[in-house]
Short mmCIF file of N, CA and C and ligand atoms in Angstrom, two decimals:
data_model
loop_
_atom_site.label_atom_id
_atom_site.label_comp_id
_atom_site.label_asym_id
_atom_site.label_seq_id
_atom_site.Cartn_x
_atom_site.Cartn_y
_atom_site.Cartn_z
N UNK A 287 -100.18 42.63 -128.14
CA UNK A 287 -101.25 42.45 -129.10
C UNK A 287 -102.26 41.42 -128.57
N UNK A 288 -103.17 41.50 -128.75
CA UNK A 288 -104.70 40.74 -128.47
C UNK A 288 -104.81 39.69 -129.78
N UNK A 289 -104.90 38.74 -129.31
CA UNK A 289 -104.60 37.38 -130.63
C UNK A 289 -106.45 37.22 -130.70
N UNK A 290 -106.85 37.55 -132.48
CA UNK A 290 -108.50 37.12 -132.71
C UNK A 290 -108.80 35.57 -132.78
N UNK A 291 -109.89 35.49 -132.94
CA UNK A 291 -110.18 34.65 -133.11
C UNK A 291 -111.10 34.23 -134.93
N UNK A 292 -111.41 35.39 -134.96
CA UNK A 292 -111.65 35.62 -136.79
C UNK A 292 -111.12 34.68 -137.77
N UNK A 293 -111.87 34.23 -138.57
CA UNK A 293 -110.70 33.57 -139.52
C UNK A 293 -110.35 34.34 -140.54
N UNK A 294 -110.39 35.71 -140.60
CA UNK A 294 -110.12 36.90 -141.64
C UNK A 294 -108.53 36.96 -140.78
N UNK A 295 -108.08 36.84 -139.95
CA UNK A 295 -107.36 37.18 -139.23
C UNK A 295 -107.23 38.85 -138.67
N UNK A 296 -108.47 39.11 -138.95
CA UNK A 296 -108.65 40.58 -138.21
C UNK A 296 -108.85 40.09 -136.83
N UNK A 297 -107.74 41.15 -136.18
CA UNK A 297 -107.72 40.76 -134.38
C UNK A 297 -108.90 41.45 -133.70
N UNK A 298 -109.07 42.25 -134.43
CA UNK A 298 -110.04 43.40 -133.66
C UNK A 298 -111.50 42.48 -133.08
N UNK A 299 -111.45 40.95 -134.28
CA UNK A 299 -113.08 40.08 -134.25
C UNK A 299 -112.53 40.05 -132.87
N UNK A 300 -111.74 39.82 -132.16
CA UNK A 300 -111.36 38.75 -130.64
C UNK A 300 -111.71 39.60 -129.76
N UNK A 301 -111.57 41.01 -129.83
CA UNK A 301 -112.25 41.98 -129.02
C UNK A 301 -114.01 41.89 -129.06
N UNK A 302 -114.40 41.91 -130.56
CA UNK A 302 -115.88 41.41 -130.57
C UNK A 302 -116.29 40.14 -129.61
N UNK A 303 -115.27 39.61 -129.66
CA UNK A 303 -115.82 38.03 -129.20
C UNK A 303 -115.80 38.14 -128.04
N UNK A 304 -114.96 39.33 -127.36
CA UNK A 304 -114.85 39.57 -125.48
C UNK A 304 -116.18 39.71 -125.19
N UNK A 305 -116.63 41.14 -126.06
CA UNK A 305 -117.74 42.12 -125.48
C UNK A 305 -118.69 40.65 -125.93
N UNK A 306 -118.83 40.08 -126.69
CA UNK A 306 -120.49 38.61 -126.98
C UNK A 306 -120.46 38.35 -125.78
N UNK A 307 -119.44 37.72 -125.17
CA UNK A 307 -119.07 36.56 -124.11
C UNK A 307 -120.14 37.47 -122.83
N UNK A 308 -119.21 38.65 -122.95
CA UNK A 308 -119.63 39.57 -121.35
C UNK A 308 -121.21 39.72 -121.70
N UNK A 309 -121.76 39.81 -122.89
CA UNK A 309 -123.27 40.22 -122.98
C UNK A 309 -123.89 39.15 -122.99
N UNK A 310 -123.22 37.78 -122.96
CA UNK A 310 -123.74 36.62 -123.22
C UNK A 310 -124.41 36.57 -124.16
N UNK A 311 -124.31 36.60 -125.17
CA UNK A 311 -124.54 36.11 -126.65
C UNK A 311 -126.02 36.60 -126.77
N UNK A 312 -126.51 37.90 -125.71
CA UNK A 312 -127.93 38.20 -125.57
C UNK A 312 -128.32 39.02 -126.82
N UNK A 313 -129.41 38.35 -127.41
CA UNK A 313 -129.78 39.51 -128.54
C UNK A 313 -130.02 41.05 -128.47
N UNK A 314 -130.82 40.90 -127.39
CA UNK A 314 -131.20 42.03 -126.61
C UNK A 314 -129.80 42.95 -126.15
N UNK A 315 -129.18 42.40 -126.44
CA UNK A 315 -127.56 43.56 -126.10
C UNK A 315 -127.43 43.96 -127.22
N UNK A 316 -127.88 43.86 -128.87
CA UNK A 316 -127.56 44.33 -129.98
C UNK A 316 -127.17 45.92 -129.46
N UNK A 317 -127.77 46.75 -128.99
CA UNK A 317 -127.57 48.22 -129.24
C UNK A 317 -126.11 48.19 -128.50
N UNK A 318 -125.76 47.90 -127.40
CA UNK A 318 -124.73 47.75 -126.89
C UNK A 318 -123.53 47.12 -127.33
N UNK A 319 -123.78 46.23 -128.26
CA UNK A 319 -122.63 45.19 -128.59
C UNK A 319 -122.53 46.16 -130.22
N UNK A 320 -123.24 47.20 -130.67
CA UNK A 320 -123.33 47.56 -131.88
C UNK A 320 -122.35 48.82 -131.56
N UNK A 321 -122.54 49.68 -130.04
CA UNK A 321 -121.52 50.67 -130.17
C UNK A 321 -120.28 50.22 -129.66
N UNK A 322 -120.03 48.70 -129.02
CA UNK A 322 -118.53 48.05 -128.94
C UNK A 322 -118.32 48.56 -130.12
N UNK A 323 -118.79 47.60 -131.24
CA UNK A 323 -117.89 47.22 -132.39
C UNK A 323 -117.83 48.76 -133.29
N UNK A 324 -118.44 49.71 -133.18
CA UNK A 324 -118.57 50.75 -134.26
C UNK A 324 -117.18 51.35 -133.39
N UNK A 325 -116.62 51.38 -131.68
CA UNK A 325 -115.42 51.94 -131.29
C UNK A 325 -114.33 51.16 -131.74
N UNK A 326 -114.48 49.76 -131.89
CA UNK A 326 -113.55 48.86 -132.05
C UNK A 326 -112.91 48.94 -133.68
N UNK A 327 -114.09 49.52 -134.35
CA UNK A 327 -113.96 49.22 -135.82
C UNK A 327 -113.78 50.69 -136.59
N UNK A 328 -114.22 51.97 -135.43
CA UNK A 328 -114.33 53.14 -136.09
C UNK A 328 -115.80 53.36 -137.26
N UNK A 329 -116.20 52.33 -137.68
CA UNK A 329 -117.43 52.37 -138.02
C UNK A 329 -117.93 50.85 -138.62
N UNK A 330 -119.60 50.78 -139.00
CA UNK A 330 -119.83 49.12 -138.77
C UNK A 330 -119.88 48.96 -140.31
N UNK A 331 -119.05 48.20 -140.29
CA UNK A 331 -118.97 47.50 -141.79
C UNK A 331 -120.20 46.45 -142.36
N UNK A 332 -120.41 46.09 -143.36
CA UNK A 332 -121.53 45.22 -143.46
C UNK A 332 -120.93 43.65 -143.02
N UNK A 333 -119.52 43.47 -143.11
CA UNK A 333 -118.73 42.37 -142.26
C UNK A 333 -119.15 42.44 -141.08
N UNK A 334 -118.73 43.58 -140.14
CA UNK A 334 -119.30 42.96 -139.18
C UNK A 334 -120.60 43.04 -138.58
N UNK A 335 -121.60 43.49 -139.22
CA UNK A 335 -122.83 43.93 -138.98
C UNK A 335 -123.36 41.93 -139.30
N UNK A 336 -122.68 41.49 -140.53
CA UNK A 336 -123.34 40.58 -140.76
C UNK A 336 -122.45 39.11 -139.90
N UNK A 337 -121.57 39.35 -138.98
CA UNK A 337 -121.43 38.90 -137.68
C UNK A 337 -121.42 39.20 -136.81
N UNK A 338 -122.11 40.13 -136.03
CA UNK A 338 -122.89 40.42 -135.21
C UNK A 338 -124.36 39.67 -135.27
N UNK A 339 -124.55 39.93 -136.37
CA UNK A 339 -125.96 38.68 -136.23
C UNK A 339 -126.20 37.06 -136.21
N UNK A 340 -124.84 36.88 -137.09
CA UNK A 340 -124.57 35.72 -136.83
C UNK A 340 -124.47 34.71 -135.71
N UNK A 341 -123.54 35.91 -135.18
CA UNK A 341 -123.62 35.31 -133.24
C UNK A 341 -124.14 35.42 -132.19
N UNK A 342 -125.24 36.55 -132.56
CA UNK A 342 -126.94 36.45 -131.94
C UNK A 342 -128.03 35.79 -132.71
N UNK A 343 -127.58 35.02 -133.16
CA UNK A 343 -128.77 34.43 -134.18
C UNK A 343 -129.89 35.05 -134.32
N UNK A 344 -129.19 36.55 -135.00
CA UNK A 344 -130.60 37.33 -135.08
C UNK A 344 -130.41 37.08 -136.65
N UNK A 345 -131.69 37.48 -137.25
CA UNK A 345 -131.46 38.03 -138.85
C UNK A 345 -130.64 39.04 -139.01
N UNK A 346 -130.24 39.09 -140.30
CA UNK A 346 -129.02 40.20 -140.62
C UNK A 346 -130.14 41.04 -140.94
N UNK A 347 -130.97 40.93 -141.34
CA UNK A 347 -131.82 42.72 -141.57
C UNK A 347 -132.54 43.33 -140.21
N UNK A 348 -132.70 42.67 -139.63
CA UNK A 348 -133.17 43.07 -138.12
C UNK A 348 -131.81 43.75 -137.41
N UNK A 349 -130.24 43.11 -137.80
CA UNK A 349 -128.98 43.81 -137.03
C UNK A 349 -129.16 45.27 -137.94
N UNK A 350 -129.15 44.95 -139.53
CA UNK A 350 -129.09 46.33 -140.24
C UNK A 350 -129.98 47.22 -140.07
N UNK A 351 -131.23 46.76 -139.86
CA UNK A 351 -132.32 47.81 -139.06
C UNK A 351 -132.24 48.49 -138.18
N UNK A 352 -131.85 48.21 -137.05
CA UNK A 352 -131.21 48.65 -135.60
C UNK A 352 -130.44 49.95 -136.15
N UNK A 353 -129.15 48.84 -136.70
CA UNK A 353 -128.03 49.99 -137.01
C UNK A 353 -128.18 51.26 -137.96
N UNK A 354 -129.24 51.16 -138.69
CA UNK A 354 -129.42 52.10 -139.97
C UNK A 354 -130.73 53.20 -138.91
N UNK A 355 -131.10 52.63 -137.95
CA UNK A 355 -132.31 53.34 -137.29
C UNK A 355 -131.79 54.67 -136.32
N UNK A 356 -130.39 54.08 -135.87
CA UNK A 356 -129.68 55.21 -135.01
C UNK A 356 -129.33 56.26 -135.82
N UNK A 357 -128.94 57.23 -135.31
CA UNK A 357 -127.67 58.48 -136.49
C UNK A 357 -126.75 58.20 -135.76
N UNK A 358 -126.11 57.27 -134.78
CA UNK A 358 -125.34 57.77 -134.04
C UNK A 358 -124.40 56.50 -134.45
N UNK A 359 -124.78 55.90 -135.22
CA UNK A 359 -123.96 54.62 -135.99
C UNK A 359 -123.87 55.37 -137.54
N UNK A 360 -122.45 54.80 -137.60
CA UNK A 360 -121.88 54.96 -138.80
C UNK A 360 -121.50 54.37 -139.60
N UNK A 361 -121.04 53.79 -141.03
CA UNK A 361 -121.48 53.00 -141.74
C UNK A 361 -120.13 52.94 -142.80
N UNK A 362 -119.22 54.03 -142.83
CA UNK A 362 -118.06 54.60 -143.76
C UNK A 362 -117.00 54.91 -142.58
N UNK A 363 -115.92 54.42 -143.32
CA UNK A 363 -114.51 54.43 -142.54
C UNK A 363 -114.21 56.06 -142.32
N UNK A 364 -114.00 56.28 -140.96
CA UNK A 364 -113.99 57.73 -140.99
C UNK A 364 -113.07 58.37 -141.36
N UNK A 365 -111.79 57.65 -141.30
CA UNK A 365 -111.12 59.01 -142.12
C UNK A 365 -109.74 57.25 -142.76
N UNK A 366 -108.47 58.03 -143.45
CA UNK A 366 -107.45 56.35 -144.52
C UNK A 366 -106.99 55.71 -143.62
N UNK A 367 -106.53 56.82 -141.48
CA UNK A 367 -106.28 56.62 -140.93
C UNK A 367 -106.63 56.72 -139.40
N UNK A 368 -106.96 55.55 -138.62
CA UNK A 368 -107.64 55.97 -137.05
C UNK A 368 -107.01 55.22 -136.08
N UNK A 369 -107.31 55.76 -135.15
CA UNK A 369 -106.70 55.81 -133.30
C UNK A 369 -107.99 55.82 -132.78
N UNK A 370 -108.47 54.33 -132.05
CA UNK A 370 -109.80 54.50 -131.24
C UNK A 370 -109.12 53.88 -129.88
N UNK A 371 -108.98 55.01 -129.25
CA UNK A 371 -108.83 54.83 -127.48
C UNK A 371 -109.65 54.39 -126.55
N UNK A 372 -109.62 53.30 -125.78
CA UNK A 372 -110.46 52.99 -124.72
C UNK A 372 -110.78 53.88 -123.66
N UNK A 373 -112.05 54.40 -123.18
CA UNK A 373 -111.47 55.61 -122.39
C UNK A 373 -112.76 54.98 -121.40
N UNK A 374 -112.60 53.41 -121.32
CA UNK A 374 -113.70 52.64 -120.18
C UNK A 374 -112.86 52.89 -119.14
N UNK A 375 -113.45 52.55 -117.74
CA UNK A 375 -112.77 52.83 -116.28
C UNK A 375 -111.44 52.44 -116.14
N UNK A 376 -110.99 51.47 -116.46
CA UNK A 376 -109.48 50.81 -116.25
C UNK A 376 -108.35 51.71 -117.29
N UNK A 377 -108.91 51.98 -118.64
CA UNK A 377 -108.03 52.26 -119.04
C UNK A 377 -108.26 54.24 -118.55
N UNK A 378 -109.09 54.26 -118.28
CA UNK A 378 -108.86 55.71 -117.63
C UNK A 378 -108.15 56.00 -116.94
N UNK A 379 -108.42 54.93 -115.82
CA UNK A 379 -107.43 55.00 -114.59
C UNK A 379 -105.85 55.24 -114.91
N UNK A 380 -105.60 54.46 -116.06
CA UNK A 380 -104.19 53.79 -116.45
C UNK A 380 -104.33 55.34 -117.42
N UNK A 381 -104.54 56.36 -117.25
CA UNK A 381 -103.94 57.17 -118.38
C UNK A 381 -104.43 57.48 -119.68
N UNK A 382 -105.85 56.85 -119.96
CA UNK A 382 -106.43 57.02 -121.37
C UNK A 382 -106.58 58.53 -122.08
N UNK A 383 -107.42 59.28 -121.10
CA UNK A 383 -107.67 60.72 -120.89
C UNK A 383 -106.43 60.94 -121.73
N UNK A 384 -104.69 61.17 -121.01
CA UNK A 384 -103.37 61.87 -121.15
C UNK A 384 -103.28 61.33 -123.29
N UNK A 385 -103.49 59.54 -123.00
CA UNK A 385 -103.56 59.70 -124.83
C UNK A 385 -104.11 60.13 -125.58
N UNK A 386 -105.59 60.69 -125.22
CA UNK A 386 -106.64 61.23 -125.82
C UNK A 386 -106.19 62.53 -126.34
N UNK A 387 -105.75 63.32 -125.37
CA UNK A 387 -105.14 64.61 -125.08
C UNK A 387 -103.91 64.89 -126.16
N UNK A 388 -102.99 64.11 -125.92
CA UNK A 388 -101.99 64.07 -126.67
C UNK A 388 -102.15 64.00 -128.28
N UNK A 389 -103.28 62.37 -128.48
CA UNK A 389 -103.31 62.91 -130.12
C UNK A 389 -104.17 63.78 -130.39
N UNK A 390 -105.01 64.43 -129.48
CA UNK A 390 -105.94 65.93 -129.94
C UNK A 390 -104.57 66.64 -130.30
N UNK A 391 -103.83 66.97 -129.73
CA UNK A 391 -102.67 67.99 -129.63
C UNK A 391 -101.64 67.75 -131.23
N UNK A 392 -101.33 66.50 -130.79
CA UNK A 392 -100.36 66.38 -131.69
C UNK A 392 -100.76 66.52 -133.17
N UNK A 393 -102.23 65.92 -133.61
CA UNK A 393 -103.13 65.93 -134.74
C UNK A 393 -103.67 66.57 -134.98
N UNK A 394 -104.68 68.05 -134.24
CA UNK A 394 -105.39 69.06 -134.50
C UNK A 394 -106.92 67.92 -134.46
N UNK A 395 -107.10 67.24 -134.51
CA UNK A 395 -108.25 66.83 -134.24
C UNK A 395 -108.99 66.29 -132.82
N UNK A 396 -110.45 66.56 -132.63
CA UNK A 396 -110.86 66.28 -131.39
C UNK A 396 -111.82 64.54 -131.64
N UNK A 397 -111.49 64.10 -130.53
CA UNK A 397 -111.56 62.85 -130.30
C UNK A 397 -113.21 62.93 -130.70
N UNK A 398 -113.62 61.44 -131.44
CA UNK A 398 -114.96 61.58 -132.52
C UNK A 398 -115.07 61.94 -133.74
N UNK A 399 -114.00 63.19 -134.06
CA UNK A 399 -113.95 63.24 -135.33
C UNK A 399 -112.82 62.58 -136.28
N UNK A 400 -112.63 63.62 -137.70
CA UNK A 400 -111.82 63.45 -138.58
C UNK A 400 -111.01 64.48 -138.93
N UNK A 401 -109.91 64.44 -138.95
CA UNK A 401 -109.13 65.79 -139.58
C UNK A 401 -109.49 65.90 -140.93
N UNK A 402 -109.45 67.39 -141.26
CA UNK A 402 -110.06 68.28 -142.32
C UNK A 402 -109.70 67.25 -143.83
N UNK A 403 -108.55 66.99 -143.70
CA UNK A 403 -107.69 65.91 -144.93
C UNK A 403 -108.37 65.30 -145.11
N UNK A 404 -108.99 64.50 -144.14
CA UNK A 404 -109.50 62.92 -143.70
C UNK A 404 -108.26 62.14 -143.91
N UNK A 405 -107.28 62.29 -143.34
CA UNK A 405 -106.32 61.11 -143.32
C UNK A 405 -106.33 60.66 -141.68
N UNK A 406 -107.00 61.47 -141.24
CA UNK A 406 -106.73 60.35 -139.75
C UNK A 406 -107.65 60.72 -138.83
N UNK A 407 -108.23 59.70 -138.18
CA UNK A 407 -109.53 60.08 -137.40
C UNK A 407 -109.40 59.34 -135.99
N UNK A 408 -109.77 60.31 -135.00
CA UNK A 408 -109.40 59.91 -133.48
C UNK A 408 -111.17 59.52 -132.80
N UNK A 409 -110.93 58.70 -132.71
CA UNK A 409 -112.47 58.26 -131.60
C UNK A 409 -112.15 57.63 -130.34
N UNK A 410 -113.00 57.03 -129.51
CA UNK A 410 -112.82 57.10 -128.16
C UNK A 410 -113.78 55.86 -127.96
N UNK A 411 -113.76 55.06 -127.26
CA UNK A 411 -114.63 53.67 -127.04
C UNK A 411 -114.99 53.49 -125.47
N UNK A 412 -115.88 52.58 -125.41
CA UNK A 412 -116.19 52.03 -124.46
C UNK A 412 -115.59 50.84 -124.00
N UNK A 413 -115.48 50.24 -123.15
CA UNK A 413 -114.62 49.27 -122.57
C UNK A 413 -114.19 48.27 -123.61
N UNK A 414 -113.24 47.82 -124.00
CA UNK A 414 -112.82 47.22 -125.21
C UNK A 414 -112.81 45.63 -124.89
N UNK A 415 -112.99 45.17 -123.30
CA UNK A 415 -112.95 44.04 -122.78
C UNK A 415 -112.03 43.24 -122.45
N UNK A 416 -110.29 44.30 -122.74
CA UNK A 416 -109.54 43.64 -122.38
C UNK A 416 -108.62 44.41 -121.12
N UNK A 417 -109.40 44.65 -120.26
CA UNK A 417 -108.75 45.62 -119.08
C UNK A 417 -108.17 45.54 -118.35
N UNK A 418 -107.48 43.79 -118.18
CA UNK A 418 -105.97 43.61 -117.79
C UNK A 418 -104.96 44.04 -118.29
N UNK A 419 -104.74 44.50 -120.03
CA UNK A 419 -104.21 45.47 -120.59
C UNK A 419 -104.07 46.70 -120.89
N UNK A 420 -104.80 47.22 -119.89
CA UNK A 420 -105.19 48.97 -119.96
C UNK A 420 -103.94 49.65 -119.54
N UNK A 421 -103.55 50.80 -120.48
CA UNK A 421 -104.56 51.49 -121.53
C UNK A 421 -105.02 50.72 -122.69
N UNK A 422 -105.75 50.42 -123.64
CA UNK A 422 -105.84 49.73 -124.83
C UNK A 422 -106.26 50.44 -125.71
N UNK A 423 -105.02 51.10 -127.20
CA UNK A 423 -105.98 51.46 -128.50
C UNK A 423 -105.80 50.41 -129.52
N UNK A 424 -106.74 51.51 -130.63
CA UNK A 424 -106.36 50.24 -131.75
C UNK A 424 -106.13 51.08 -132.69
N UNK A 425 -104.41 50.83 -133.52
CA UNK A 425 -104.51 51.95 -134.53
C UNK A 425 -104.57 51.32 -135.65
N UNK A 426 -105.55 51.78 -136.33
CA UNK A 426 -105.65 50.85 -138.21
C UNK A 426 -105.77 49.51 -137.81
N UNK A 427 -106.66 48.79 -136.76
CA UNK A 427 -106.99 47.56 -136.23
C UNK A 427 -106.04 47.07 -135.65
N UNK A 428 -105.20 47.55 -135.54
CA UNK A 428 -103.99 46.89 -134.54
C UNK A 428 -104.41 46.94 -133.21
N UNK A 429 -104.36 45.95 -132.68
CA UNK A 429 -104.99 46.51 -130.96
C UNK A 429 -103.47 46.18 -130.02
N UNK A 430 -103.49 47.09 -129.32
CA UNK A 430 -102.27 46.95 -128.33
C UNK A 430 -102.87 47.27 -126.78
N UNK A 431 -102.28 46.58 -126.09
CA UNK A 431 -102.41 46.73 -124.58
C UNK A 431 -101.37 48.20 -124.19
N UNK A 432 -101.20 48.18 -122.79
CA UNK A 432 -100.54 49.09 -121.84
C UNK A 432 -99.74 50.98 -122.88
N UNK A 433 -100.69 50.68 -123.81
CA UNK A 433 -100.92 51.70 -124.11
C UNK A 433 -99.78 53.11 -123.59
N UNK A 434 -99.04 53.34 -123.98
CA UNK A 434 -98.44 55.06 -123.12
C UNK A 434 -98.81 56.06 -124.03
N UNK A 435 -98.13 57.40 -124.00
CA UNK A 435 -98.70 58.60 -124.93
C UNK A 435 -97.43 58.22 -125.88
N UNK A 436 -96.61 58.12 -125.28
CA UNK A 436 -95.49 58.05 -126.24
C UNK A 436 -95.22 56.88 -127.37
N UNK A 437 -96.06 55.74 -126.95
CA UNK A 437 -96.48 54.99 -128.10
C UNK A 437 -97.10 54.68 -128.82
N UNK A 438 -98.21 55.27 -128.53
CA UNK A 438 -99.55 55.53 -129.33
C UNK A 438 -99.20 56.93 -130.25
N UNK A 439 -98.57 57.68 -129.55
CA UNK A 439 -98.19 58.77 -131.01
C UNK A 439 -97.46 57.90 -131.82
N UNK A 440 -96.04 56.96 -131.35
CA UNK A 440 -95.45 56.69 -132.18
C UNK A 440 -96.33 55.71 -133.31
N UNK A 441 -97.28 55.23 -132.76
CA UNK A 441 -97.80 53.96 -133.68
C UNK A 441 -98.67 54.75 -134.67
N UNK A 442 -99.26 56.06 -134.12
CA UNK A 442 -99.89 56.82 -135.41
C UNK A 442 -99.05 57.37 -135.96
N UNK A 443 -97.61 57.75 -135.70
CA UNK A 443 -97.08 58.75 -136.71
C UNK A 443 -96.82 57.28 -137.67
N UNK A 444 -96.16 56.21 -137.59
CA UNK A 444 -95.65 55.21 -138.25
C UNK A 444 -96.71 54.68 -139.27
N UNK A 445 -98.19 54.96 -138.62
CA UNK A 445 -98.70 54.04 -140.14
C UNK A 445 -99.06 55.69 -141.04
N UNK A 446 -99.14 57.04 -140.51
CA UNK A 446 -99.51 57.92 -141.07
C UNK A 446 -97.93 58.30 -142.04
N UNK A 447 -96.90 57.78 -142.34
CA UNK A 447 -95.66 57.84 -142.69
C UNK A 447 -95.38 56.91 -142.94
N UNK A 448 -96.15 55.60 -143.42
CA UNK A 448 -96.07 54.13 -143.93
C UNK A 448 -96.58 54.79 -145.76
N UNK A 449 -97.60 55.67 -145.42
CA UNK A 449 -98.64 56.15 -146.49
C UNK A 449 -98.20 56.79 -147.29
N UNK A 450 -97.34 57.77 -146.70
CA UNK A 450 -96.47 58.84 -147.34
C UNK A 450 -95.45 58.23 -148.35
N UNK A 451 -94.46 57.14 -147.19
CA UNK A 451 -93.50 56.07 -148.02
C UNK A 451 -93.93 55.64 -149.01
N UNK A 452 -95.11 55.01 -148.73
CA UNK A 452 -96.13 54.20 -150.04
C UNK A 452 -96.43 54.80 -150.94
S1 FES B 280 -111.77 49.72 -119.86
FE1 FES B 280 -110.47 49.68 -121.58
S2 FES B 280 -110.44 47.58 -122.10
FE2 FES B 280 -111.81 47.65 -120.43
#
């Protein structure tokens, strides 16, 4: 697991805080640091839309402008349950593709979307910033390193059968 730095104790902020560092806290990286966090997050919440600006000391309506200006940003959790795979160079190398593959297979859904239910939605990211741990997903914000197929199914069947239990 990737320890945040958030004081929500959402881990996923510590991945945000990789990709700031690597863009250097440049405002001018908004579009870039906006499709980190929409892979990291599955879509941009007004949380983190309204830290993202925070830590470009941009205005928050200038971040929500940006983001509301694309179609290619999204704004609603895509489906109760998601799997966003790193599929940047390292974790490719390390096998990302084979997990991608696997939960297309195992789920009926193709990576980007949502299954028909909407209980579980597979997307695909750009370098997540932690690529000494590659493969890296994140299921339901959990972020895990070295990634295999066989544990990344297991970690989606477990929270998709946490729900069921519940
Ligand atoms: S390429 Fe996956 S974390 Fe960098």
């Amino acid at each position: 697991m990737v320890s945040g730095v958030h004081p929500s104790g959402d881990e996923r902020f510590g991945l945000v805080d990789t990709a700031l560092t690597r863009a250097r806290y440049a405002p001018d990286q908004l579009i870039e640091l906006l499709h980190v966090a929409q892979g990291i997050f599955g879509h941009l919440s007004p949380d983190v839309l309204h830290y993202l600006a925070r830590e470009l000391r941009l205005p928050p309506s200038t971040v929500f402008g940006v983001a509301t200006f694309y179609s290619l940003f999204t704004f609603e959790p895509p489906g109760d349950h998601s799997c966003t795979v790193c599929t940047g160079t390292a974790c490719f190398v390390e096998g990302a593709d084979e997990i991608v593959a696997a939960l297309q297979d195992a789920h009926g859904v193709v990576a980007g979307h949502t299954a028909p239910d909407r209980r579980f939605a597979l997307s695909t990211a750009r370098c997540l910033g932690s690529c000494g741990m590659a493969p890296v997903i994140v299921v339901d914000g959990a972020v895990s390193g070295y990634a295999t197929v066989e544990s990344t199914l297991q970690a989606v069947q477990a929270v998709l059968a946490e729900e069921v239990a519940g």
